[in-house]
Short mmCIF file of C-alpha atoms in Angstrom, two decimals:
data_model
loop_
_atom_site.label_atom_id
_atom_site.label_comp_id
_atom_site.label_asym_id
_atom_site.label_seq_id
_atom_site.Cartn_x
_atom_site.Cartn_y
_atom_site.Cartn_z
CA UNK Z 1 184.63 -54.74 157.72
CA UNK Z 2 182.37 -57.42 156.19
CA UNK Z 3 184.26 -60.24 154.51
CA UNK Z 4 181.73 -62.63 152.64
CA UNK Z 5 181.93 -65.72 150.98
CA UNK Z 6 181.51 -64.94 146.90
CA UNK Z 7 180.86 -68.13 144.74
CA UNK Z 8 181.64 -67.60 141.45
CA UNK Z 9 181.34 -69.45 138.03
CA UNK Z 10 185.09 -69.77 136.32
CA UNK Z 11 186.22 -70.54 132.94
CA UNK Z 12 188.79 -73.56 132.71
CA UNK Z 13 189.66 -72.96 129.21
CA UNK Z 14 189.29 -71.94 126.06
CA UNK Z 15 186.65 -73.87 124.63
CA UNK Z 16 186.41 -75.83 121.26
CA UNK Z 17 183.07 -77.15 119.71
CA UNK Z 18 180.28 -77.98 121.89
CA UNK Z 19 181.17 -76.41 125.58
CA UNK Z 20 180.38 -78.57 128.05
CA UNK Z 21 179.16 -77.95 132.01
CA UNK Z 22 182.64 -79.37 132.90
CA UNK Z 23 184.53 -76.46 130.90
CA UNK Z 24 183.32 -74.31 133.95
CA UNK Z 25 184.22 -74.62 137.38
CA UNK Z 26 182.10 -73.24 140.94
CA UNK Z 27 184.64 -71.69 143.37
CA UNK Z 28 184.53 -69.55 146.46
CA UNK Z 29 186.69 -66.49 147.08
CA UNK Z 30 186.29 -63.75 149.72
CA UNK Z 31 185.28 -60.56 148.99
CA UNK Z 32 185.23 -56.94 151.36
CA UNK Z 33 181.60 -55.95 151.32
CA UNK Z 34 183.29 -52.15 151.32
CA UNK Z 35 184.25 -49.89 148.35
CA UNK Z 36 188.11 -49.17 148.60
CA UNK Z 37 188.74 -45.80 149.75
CA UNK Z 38 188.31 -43.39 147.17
CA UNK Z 39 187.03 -45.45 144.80
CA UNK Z 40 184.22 -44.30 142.08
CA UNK Z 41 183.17 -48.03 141.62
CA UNK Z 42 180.17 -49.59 142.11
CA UNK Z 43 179.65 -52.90 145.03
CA UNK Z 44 176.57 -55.00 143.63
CA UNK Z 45 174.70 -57.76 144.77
CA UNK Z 46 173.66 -59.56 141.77
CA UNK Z 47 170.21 -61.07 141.47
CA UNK Z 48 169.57 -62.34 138.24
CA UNK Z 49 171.78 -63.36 135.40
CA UNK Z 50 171.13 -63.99 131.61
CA UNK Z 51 172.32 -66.76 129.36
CA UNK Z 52 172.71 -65.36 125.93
CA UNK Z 53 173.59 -67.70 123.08
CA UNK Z 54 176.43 -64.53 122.09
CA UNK Z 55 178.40 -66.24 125.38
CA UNK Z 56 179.73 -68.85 124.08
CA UNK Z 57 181.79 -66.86 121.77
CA UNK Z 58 183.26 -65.09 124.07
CA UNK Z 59 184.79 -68.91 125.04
CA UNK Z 60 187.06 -68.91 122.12
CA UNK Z 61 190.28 -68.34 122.09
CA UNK Z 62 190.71 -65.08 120.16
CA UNK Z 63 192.06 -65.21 116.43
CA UNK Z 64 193.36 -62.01 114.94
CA UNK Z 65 192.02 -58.86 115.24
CA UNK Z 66 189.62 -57.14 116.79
CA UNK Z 67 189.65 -58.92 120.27
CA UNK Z 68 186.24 -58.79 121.83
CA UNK Z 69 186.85 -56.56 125.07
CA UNK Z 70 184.24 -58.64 126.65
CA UNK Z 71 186.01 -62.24 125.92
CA UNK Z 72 186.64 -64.65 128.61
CA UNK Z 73 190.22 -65.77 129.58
CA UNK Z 74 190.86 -68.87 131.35
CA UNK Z 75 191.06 -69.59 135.21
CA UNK Z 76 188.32 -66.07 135.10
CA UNK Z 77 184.99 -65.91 135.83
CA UNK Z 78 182.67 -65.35 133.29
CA UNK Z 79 180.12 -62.78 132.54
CA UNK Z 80 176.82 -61.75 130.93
CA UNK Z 81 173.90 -59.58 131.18
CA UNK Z 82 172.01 -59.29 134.64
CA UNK Z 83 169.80 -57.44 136.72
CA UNK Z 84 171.72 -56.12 140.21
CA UNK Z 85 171.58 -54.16 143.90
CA UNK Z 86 173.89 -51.51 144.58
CA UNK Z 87 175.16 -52.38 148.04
CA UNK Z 88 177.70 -49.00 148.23
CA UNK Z 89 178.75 -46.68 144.85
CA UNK Z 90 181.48 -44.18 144.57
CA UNK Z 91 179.54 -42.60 141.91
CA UNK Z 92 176.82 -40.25 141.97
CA UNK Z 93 174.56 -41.77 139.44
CA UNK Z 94 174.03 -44.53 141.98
CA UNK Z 95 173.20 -44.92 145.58
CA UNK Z 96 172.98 -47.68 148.19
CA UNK Z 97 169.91 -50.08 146.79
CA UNK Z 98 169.28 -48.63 143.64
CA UNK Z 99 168.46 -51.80 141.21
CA UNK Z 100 170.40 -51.64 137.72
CA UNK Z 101 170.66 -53.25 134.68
CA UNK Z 102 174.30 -53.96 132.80
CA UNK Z 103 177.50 -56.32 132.50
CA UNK Z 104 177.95 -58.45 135.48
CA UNK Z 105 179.94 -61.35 136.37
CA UNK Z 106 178.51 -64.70 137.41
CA UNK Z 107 179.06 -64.42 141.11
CA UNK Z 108 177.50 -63.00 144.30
CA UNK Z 109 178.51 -59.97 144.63
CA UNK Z 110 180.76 -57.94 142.00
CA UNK Z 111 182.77 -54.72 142.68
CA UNK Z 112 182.51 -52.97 138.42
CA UNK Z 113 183.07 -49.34 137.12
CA UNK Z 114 180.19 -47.66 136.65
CA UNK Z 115 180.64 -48.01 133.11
CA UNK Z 116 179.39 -51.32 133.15
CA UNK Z 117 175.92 -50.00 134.63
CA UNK Z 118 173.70 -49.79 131.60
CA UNK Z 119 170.82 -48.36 133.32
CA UNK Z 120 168.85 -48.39 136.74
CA UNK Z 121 165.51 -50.36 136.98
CA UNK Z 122 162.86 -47.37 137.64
CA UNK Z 123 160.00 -49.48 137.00
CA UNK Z 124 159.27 -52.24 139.59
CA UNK Z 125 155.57 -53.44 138.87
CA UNK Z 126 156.89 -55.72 136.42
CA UNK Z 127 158.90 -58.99 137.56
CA UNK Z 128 162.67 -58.05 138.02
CA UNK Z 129 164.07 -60.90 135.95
CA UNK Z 130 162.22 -59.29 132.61
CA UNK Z 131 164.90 -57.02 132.89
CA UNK Z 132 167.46 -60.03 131.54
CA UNK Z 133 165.13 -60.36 128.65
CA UNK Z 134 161.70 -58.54 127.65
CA UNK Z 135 163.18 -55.20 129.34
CA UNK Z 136 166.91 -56.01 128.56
CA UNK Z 137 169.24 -57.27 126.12
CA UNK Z 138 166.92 -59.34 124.21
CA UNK Z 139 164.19 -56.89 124.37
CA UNK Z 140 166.39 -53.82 122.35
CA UNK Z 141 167.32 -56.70 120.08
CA UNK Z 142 163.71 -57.66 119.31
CA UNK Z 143 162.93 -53.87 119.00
CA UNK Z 144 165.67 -52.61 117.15
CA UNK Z 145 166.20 -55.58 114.51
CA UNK Z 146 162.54 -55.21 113.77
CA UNK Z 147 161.62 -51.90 113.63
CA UNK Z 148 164.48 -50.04 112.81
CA UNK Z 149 166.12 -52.53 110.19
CA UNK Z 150 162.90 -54.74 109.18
CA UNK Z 151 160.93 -51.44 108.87
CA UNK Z 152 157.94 -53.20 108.75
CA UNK Z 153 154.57 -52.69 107.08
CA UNK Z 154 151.17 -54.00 107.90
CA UNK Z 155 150.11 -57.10 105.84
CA UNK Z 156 153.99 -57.85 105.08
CA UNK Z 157 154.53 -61.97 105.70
CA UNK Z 158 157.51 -62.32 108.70
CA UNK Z 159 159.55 -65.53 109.14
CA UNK Z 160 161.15 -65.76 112.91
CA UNK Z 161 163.83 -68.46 113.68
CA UNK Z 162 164.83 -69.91 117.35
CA UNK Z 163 160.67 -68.37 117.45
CA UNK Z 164 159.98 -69.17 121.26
CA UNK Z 165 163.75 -67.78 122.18
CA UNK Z 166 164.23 -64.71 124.30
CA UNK Z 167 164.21 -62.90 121.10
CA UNK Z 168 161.93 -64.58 118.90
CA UNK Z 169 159.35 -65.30 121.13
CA UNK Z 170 158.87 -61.55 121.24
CA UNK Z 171 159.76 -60.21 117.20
CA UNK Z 172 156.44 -62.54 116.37
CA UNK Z 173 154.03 -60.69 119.23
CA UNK Z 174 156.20 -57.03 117.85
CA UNK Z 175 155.12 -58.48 114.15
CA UNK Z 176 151.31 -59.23 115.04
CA UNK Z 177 151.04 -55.71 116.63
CA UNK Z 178 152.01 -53.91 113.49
CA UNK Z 179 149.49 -56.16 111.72
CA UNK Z 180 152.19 -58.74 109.98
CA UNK Z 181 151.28 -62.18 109.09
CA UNK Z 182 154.20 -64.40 111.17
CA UNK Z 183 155.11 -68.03 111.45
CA UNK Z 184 158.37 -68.63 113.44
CA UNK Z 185 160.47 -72.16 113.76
CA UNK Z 186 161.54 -73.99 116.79
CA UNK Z 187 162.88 -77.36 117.95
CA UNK Z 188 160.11 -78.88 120.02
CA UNK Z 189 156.16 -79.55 119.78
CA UNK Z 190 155.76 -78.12 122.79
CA UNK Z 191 157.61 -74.98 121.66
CA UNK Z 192 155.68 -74.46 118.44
CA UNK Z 193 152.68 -74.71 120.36
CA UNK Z 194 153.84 -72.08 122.48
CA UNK Z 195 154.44 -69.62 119.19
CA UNK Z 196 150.55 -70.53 118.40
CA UNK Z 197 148.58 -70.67 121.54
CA UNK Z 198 150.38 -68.14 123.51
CA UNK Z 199 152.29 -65.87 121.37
CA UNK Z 200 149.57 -65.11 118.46
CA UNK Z 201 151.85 -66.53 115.38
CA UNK Z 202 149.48 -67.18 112.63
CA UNK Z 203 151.68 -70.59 112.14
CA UNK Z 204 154.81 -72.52 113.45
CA UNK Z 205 156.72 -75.83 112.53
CA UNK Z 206 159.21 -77.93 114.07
CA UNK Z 207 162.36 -77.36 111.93
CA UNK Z 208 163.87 -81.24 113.46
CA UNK Z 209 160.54 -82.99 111.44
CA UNK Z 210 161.11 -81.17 108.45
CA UNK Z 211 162.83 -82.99 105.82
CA UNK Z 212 162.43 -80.23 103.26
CA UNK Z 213 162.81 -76.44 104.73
CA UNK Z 214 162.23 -75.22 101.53
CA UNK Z 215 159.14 -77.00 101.26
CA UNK Z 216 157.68 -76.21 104.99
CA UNK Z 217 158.23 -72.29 103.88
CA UNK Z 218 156.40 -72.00 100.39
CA UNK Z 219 153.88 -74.73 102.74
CA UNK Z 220 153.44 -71.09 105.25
CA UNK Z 221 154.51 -68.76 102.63
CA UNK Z 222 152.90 -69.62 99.14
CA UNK Z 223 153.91 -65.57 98.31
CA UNK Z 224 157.38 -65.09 99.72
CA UNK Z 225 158.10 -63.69 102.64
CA UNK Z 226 159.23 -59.92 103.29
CA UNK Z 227 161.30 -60.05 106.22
CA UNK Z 228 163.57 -62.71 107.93
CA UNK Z 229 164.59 -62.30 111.47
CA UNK Z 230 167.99 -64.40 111.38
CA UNK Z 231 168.76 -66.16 114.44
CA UNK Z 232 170.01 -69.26 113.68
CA UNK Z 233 171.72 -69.28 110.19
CA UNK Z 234 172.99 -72.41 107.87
CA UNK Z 235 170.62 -74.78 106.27
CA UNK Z 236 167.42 -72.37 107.82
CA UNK Z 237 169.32 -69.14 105.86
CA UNK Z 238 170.40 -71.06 102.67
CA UNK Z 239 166.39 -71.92 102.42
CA UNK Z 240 164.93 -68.55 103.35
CA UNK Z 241 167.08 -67.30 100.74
CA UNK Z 242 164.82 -69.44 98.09
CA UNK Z 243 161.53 -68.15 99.96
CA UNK Z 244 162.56 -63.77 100.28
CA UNK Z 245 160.23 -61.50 98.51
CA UNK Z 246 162.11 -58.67 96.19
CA UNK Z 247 162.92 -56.37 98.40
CA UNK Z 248 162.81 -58.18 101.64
CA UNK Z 249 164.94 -57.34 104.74
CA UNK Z 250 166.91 -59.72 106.91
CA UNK Z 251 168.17 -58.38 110.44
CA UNK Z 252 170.58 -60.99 111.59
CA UNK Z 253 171.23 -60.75 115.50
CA UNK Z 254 172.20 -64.28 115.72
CA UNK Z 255 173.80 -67.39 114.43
CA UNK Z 256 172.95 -70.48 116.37
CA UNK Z 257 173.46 -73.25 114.54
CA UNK Z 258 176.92 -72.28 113.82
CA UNK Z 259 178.91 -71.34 117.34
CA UNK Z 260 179.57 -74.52 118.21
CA UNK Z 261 180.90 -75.83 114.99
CA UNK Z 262 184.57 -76.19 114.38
CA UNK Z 263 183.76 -75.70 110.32
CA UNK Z 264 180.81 -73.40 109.35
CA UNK Z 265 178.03 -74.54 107.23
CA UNK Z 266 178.50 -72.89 103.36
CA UNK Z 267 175.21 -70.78 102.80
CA UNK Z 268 174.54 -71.53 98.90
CA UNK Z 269 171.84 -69.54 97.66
CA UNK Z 270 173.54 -65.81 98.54
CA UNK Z 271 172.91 -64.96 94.57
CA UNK Z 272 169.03 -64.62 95.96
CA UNK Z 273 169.93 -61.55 97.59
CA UNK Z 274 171.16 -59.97 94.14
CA UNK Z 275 168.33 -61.12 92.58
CA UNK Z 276 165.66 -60.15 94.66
CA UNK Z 277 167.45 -56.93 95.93
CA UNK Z 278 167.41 -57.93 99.54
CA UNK Z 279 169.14 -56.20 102.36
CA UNK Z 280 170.39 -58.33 104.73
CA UNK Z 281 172.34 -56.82 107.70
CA UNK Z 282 174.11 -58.10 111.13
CA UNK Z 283 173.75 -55.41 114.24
CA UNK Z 284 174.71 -56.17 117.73
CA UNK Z 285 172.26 -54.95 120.07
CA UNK Z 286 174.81 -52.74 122.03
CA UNK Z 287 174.41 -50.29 118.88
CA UNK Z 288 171.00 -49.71 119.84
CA UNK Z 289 171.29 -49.22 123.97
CA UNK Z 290 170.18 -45.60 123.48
CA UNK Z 291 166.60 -46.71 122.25
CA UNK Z 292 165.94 -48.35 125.54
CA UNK Z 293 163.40 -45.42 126.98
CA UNK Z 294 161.95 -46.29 123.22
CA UNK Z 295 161.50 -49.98 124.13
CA UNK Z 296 160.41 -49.21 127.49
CA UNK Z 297 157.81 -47.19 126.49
CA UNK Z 298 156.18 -49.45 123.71
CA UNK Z 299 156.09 -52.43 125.85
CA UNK Z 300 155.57 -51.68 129.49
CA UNK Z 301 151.71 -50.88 128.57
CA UNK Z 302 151.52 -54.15 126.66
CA UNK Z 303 152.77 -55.84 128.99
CA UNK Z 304 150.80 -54.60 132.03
CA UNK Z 305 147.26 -55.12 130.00
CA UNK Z 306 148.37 -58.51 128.85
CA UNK Z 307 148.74 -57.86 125.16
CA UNK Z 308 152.92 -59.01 125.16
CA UNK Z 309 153.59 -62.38 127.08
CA UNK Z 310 156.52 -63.19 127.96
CA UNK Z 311 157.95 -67.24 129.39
CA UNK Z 312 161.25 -67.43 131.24
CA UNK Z 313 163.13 -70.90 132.12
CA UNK Z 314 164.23 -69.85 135.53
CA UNK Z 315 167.19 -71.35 136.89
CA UNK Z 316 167.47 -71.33 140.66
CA UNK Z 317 171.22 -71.57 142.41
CA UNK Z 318 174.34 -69.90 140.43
CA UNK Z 319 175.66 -73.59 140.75
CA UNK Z 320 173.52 -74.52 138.29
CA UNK Z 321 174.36 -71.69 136.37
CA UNK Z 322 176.58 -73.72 133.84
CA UNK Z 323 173.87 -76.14 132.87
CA UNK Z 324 171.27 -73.93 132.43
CA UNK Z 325 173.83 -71.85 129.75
CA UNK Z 326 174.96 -74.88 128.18
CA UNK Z 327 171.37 -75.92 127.38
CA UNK Z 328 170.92 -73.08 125.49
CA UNK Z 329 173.06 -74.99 122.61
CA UNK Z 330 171.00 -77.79 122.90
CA UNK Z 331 167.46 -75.61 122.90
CA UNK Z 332 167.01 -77.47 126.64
CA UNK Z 333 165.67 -74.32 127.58
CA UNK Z 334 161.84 -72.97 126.75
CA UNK Z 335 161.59 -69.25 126.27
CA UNK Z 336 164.58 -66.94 127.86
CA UNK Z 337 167.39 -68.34 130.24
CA UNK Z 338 167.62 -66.88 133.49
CA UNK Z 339 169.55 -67.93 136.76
CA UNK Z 340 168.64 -66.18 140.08
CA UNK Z 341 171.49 -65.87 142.03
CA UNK Z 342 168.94 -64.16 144.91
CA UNK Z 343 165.83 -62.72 144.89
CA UNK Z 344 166.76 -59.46 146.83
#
């Protein structure tokens, strides 16, 4: 019976404020490359694994009710989003190197419950790691936050913060497609270039040369804008607030700016969304797994004639795993996060 070395990525602690690399820890266990007799679990190889901004609250030590299922405890390893090879399954849906797509933990190899299988990977023309962002997670995010709650219109004005993230980078290229003017923010010249020359905004700024974010919006949006996808929060929320168009929509999938902070930032300006009857509204992108074949369908043919790009920060070693996550907080990273723990 096959015993193999499994490095793994561990939690120390719970974390408070910014988490640093040293909060995690690489170890080695063993693990039996064989499914336990009887078992109707799943043996994976993982491949590649996503860093999600949503991780680092699972680092908190839980306060009151409800308890996120998925939160970390100490001394365990952590776990995100990634892209796997079934190496032996006690369930039927899956057989011996089917790829699949769910809830992994950073390591080598994992033995989960089926359950945690989201889907399998059918299509293989595109690169495997998309399947941590474009084709994944961030990509039902992107899909479902616009469409379903932004409900856009052609010729409506778009605002996208955290623009060149995993999600942004692809709600401005969704936006342009259903004919929507779009300018998106980011932290870097090189990134807003990126939101210009390579993703098709009409406009981008950096939001750390901006004195004024009020200012740099009516600047890009002398009308108002009509929808604002909300991934970072505070100050960029407070002045979005000022810029909304009656009747505007704001999907919020994320809240940056505010994980790491031990006090959150006050949002003044929420009387806007009386006044301009807005509907603002938080989803998590689990409530939306079902549209997948949806997603995969709108952007596979985009993506295979060129007309959706997508740029990855690949990460190679699950050693360096830590950094590359911790980066995210920082905006180290340009376009989505991945790690490749192996390439097959």
């Amino acid at each position: 019976m096959a015993q193999v070395r499994n490095k793994q990525v561990i939690l120390k602690d719970y974390v408070s404020g910014f988490p640093k690399e040293s909060d995690m820890n690489i170890i080695e266990s063993i693990i039996t490359l064989k499914l336990p007799q009887g078992s109707n679990d799943v043996l994976l190889k993982n491949l590649y694994l996503s860093c999600d901004p949503f991780m680092r609250n699972l680092m908190n030590k839980p306060q009151g009710a409800p308890i996120n299922p998925l939160a970390y405890t100490p001394q365990s390893v952590i776990a995100g989003f990634g892209v796997s090879k079934v190496l032996e399954s006690g369930h039927p849906d899956y057989k011996e190197g089917d790829l699949v797509w769910g809830f992994c933990k950073w390591e080598e190899y994992s033995l989960v419950p089926s359950s945690q299988i989201l889907f399998k990977i059918e299509h293989t023309d595109v690169p495997l790691s998309y399947y941590t962002g474009i084709l994944g997670m961030p990509g039902i995010t992107a899909y479902a936050g616009f469409f379903e709650l932004g409900s856009p219109k052609k010729g409506e004005t778009v605002f996208v913060s955290a623009a060149s993230g995993a999600v942004g980078q692809l709600v401005g290229q969704f936006a342009k497609l259903t004919g929507c003017y779009v300018v998106g923010s980011a932290g870097s010249k090189e990134k807003v270039d990126l939101l210009k020359n390579k993703f098709g905004f009409d406009g981008g700024f950096n939001y750390k040369e901006e004195p004024d974010l009020d200012a740099a919006l009516k600047r890009h949006f002398p009308e108002g804008i009509d929808i604002y996808f909300e991934n970072v929060g505070g100050k960029t929320l407070d002045a979005v607030l000022l810029n909304m168009r009656v009747h505007g929509r704001i999907p919020a999938c994320g809240m940056i700016s505010q994980y790491n902070l031990t006090q959150p930032e006050a949002v003044t300006n929420l009387a806007h969304i009386i006044y301009k009857r807005i509907r603002m509204e938080g989803f998590n992108s689990a409530d939306f797994f079902h549209l997948n074949p949806k997603l995969l369908e709108f952007v596979l043919p985009h993506i295979r004639d060129g007309k959706i790009v997508y740029v990855e920060d690949i990460t190679e070693g699950l050693e360096n795993g830590p950094a590359a996550l911790i980066g995210l907080y920082s905006g180290r990273n340009v376009g989505k996060q991945v790690v490749v723990v192996a390439r097959e």
